[in-house]
mmCIF file of C-alpha atoms in Angstrom:
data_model
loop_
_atom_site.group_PDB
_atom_site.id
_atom_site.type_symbol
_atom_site.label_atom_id
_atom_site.label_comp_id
_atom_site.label_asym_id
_atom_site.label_seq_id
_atom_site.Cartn_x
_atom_site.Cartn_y
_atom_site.Cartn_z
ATOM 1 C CA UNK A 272 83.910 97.396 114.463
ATOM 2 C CA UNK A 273 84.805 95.259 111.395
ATOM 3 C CA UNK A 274 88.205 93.551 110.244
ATOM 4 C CA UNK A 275 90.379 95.557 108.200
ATOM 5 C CA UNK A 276 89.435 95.362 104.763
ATOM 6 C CA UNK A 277 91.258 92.403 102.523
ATOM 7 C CA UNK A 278 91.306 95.051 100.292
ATOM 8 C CA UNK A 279 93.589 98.125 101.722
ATOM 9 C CA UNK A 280 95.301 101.330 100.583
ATOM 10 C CA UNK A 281 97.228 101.621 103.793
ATOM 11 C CA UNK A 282 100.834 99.771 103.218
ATOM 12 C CA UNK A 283 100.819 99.297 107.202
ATOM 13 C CA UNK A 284 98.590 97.188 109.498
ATOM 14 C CA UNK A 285 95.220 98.171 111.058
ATOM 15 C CA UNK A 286 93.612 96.070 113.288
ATOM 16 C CA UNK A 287 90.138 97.029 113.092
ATOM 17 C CA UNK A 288 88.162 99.948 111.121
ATOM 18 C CA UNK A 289 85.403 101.445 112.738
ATOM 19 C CA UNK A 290 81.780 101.926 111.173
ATOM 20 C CA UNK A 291 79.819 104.554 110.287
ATOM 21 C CA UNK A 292 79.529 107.222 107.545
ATOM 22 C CA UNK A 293 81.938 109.839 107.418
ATOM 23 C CA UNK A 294 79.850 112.269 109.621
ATOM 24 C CA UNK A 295 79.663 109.038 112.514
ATOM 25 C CA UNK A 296 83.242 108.547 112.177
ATOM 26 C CA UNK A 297 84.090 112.125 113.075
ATOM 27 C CA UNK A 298 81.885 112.072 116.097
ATOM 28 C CA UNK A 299 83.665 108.836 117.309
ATOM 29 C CA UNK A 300 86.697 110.065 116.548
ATOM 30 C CA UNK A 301 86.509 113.229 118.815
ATOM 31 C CA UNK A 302 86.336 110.970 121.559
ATOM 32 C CA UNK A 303 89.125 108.895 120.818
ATOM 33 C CA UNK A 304 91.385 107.435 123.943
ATOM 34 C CA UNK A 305 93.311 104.629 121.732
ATOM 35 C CA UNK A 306 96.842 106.804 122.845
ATOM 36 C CA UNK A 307 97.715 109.203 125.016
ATOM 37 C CA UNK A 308 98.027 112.317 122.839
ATOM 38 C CA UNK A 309 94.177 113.238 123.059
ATOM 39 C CA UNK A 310 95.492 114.773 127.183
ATOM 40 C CA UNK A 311 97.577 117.291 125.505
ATOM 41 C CA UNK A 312 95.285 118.104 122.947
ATOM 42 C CA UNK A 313 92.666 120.650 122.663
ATOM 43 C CA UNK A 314 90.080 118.263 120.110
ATOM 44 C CA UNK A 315 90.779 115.374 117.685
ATOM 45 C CA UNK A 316 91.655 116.780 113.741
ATOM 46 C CA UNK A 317 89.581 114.629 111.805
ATOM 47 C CA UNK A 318 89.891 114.518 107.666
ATOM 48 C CA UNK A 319 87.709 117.305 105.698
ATOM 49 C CA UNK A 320 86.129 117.186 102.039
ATOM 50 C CA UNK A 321 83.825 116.612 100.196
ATOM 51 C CA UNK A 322 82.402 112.640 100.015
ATOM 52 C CA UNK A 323 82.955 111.844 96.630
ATOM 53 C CA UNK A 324 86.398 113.047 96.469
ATOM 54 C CA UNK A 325 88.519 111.465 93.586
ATOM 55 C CA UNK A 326 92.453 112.608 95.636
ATOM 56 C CA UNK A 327 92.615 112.452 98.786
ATOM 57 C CA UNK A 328 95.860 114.255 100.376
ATOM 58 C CA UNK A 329 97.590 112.365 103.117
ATOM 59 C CA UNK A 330 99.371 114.574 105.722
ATOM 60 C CA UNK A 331 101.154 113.731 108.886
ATOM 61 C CA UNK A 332 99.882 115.393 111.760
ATOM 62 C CA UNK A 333 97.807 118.233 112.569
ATOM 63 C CA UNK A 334 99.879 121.542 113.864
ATOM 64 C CA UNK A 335 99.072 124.137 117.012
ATOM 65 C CA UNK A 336 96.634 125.835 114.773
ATOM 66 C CA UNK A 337 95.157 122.834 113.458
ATOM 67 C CA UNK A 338 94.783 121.909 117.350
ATOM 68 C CA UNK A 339 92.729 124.712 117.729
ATOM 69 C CA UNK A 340 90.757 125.132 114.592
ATOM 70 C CA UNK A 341 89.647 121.254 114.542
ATOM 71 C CA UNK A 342 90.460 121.589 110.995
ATOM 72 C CA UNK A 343 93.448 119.970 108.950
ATOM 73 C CA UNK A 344 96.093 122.412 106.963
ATOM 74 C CA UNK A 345 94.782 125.713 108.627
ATOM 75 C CA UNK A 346 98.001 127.344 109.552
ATOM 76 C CA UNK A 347 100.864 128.666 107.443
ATOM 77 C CA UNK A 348 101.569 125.060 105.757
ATOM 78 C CA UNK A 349 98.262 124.809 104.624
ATOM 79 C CA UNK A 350 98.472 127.962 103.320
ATOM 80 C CA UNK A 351 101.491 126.950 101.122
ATOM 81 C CA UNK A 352 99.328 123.885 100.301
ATOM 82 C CA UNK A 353 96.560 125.897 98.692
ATOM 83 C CA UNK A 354 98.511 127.683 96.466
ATOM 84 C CA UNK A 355 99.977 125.106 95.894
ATOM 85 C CA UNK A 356 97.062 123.456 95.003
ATOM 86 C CA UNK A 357 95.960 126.234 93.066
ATOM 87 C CA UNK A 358 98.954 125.844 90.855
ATOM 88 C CA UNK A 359 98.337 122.495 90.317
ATOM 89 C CA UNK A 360 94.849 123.365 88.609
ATOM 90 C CA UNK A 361 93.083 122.163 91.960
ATOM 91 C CA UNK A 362 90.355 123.269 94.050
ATOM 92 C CA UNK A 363 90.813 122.677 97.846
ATOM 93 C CA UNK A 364 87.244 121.989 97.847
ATOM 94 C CA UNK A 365 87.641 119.195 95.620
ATOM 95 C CA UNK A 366 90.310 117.017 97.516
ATOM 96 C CA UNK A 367 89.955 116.006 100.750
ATOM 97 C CA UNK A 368 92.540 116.483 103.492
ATOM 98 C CA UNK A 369 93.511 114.525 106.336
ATOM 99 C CA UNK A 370 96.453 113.453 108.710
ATOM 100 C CA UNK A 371 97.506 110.168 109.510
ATOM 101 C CA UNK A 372 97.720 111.012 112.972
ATOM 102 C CA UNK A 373 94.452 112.896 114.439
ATOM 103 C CA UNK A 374 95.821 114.730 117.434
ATOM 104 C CA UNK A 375 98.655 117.496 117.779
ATOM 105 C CA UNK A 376 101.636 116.214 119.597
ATOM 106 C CA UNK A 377 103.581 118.668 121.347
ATOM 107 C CA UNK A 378 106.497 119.796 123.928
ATOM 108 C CA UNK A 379 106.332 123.223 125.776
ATOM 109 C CA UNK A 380 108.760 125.471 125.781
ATOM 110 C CA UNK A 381 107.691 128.498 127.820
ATOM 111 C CA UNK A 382 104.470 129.898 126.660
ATOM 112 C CA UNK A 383 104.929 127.842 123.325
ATOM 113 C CA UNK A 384 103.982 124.610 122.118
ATOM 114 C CA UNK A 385 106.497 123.150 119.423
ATOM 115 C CA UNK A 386 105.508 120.393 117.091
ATOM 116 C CA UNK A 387 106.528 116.910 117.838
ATOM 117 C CA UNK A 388 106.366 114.135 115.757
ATOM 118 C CA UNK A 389 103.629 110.983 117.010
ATOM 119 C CA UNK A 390 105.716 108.089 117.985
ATOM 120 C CA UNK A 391 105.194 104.481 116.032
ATOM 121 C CA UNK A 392 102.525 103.465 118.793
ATOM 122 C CA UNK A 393 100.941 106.651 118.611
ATOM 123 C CA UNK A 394 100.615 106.306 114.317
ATOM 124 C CA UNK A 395 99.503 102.405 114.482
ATOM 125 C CA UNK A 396 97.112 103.703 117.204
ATOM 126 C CA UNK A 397 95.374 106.260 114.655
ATOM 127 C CA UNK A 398 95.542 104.326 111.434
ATOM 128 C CA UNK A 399 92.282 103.037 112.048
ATOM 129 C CA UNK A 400 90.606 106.286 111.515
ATOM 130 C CA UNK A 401 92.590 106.811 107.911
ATOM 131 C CA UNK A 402 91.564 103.464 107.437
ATOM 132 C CA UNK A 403 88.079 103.987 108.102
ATOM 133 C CA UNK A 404 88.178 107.501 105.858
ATOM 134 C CA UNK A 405 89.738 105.942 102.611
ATOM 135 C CA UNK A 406 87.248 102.806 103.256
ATOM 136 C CA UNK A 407 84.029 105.289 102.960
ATOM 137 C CA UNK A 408 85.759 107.915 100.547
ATOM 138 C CA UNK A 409 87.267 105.146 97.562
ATOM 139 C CA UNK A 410 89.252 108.136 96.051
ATOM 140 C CA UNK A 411 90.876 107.266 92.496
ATOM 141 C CA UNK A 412 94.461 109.157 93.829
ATOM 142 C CA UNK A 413 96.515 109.142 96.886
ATOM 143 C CA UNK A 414 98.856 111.459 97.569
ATOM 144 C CA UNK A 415 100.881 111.204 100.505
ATOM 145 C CA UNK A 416 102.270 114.587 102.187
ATOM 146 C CA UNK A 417 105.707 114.164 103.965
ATOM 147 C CA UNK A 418 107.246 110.938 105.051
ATOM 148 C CA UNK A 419 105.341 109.488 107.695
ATOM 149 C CA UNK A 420 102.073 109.774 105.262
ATOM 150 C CA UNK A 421 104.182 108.313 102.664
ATOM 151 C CA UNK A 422 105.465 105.479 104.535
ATOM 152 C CA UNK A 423 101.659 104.761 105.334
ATOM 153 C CA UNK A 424 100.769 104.276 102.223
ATOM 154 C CA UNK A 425 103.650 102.802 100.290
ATOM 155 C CA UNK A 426 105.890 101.318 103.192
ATOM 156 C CA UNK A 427 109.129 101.990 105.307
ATOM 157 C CA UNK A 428 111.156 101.837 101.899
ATOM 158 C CA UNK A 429 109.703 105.165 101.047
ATOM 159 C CA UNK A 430 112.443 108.337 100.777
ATOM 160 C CA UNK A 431 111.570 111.746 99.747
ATOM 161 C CA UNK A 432 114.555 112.140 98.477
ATOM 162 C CA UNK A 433 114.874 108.721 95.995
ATOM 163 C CA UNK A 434 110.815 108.098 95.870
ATOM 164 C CA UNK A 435 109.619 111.583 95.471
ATOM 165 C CA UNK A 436 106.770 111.974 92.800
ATOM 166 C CA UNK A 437 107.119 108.199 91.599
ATOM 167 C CA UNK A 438 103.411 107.054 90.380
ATOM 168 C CA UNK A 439 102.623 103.703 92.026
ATOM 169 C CA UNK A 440 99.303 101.606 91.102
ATOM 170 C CA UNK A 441 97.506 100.512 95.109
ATOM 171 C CA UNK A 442 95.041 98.036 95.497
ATOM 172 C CA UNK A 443 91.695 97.962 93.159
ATOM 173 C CA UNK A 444 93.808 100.288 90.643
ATOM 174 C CA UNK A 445 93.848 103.462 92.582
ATOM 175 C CA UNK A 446 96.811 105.505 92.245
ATOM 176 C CA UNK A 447 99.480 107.654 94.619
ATOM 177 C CA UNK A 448 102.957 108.919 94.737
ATOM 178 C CA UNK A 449 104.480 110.648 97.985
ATOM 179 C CA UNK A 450 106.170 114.469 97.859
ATOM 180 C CA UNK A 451 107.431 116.883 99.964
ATOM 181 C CA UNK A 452 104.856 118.449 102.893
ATOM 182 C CA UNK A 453 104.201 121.771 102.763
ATOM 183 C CA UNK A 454 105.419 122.389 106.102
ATOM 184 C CA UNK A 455 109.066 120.887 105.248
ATOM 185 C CA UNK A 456 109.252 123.660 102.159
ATOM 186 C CA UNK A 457 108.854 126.060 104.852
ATOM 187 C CA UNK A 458 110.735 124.873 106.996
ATOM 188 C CA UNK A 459 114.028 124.735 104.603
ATOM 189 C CA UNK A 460 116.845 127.520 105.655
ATOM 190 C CA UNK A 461 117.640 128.092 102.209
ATOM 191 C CA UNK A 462 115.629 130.095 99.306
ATOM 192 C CA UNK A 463 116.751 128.233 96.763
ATOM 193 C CA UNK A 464 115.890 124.797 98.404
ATOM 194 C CA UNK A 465 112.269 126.271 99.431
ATOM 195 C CA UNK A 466 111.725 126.888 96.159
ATOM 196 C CA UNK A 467 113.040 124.073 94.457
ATOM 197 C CA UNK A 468 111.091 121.798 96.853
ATOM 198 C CA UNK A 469 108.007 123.600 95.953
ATOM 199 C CA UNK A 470 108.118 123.654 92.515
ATOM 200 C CA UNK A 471 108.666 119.693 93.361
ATOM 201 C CA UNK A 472 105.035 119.894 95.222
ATOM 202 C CA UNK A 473 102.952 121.885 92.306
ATOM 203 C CA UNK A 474 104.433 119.470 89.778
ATOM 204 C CA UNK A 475 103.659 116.142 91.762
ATOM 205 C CA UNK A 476 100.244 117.827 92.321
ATOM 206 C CA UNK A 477 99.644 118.334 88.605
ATOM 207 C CA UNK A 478 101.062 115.048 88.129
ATOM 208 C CA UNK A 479 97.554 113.814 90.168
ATOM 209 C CA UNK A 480 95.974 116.076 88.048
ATOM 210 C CA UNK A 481 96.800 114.424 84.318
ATOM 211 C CA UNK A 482 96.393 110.762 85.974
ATOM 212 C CA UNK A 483 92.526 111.924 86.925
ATOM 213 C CA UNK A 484 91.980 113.272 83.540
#
């Protein structure tokens, strides 16, 4: 272990951030006990992407078929997110994806397992392991996905609503703004709010795109 870095991206404390490479990290991450959510879970949901990534995408937490898959934005918001993405002029195999929080939270309800969100405890818990991913990755542009990834990396002041899409400068220069997460476009009763919040993600997204150009 090592002290967190003088020089961070995260907006909230970490106490220590582990070694390793990326590939070390993941292995020490599947056998994470730091909070109780890896008894519920099936495996830990560690980030994915390539090394040398220049964005990195911030989510909150993975979902049931993240749980299961061991892989982030696998189920029907990461669908969104890659066409999304696609939209945006991106390649999902040119970003890399991650959650702040690396285990699926849950409550049953019969045979079903319905997303709940991770508990402050349960998000300072896991920071380390963001900490330790944007440590070895030094991307160029952060972009977090949903408010609890937002509030991460720009602090408790972020909204969605009132912060949406702003470009802030982080630490050593790097760049991020916070928008909507894919899985709060679907989850929107109405059409017309679905789509306006997407065409709110593609345009943040390209937004990342012109600041890397």
């Amino acid at each position: 272990m090592k002290p967190s870095p003088s020089v961070s991206l995260l907006s909230k404390p970490v106490d220590d951030v582990p070694d390793g490479s990326l590939r070390e990290l993941r292995a020490q991450a599947a056998h994470c006990r730091a909070c109780p959510l890896w008894k519920g879970a099936t495996q830990t949901v560690f980030g994915e992407g390539p090394a040398r990534a220049r964005m990195v995408l911030v989510g909150e937490q993975p979902g049931a078929q993240e749980d299961l898959a061991g892989r982030p934005f696998v189920g029907p918001a990461g669908k969104l997110l890659d066409r999304a993405l696609e939209e945006a002029g991106l390649d999902r195999d040119e970003v890399y994806l991650t959650n702040v929080v690396k285990h699926f939270k849950y409550e049953e309800r019969g045979k079903v397992r319905l997303h709940k969100r991770a508990s402050a405890m349960e998000q300072a818990r896991c920071r380390r392991w963001l900490a330790a991913e944007l440590d070895r990755l030094t991307p160029r542009c952060m972009v977090g996905l949903g408010l609890m990834a937002a509030q991460t990396l720009f602090g408790n002041d972020f909204r969605i609503i009132t912060c949406r899409g702003i470009v802030r400068t982080l630490d050593d220069g790097v760049v991020g703004l916070g928008t909507w997460h894919p899985s709060a476009v679907l989850r929107m009763r109405s059409t017309d709010d679905r789509e306006r919040a997407y065409g709110q993600l593609v345009t943040d997204l390209r937004a990342c795109v012109k600041l890397l150009a």
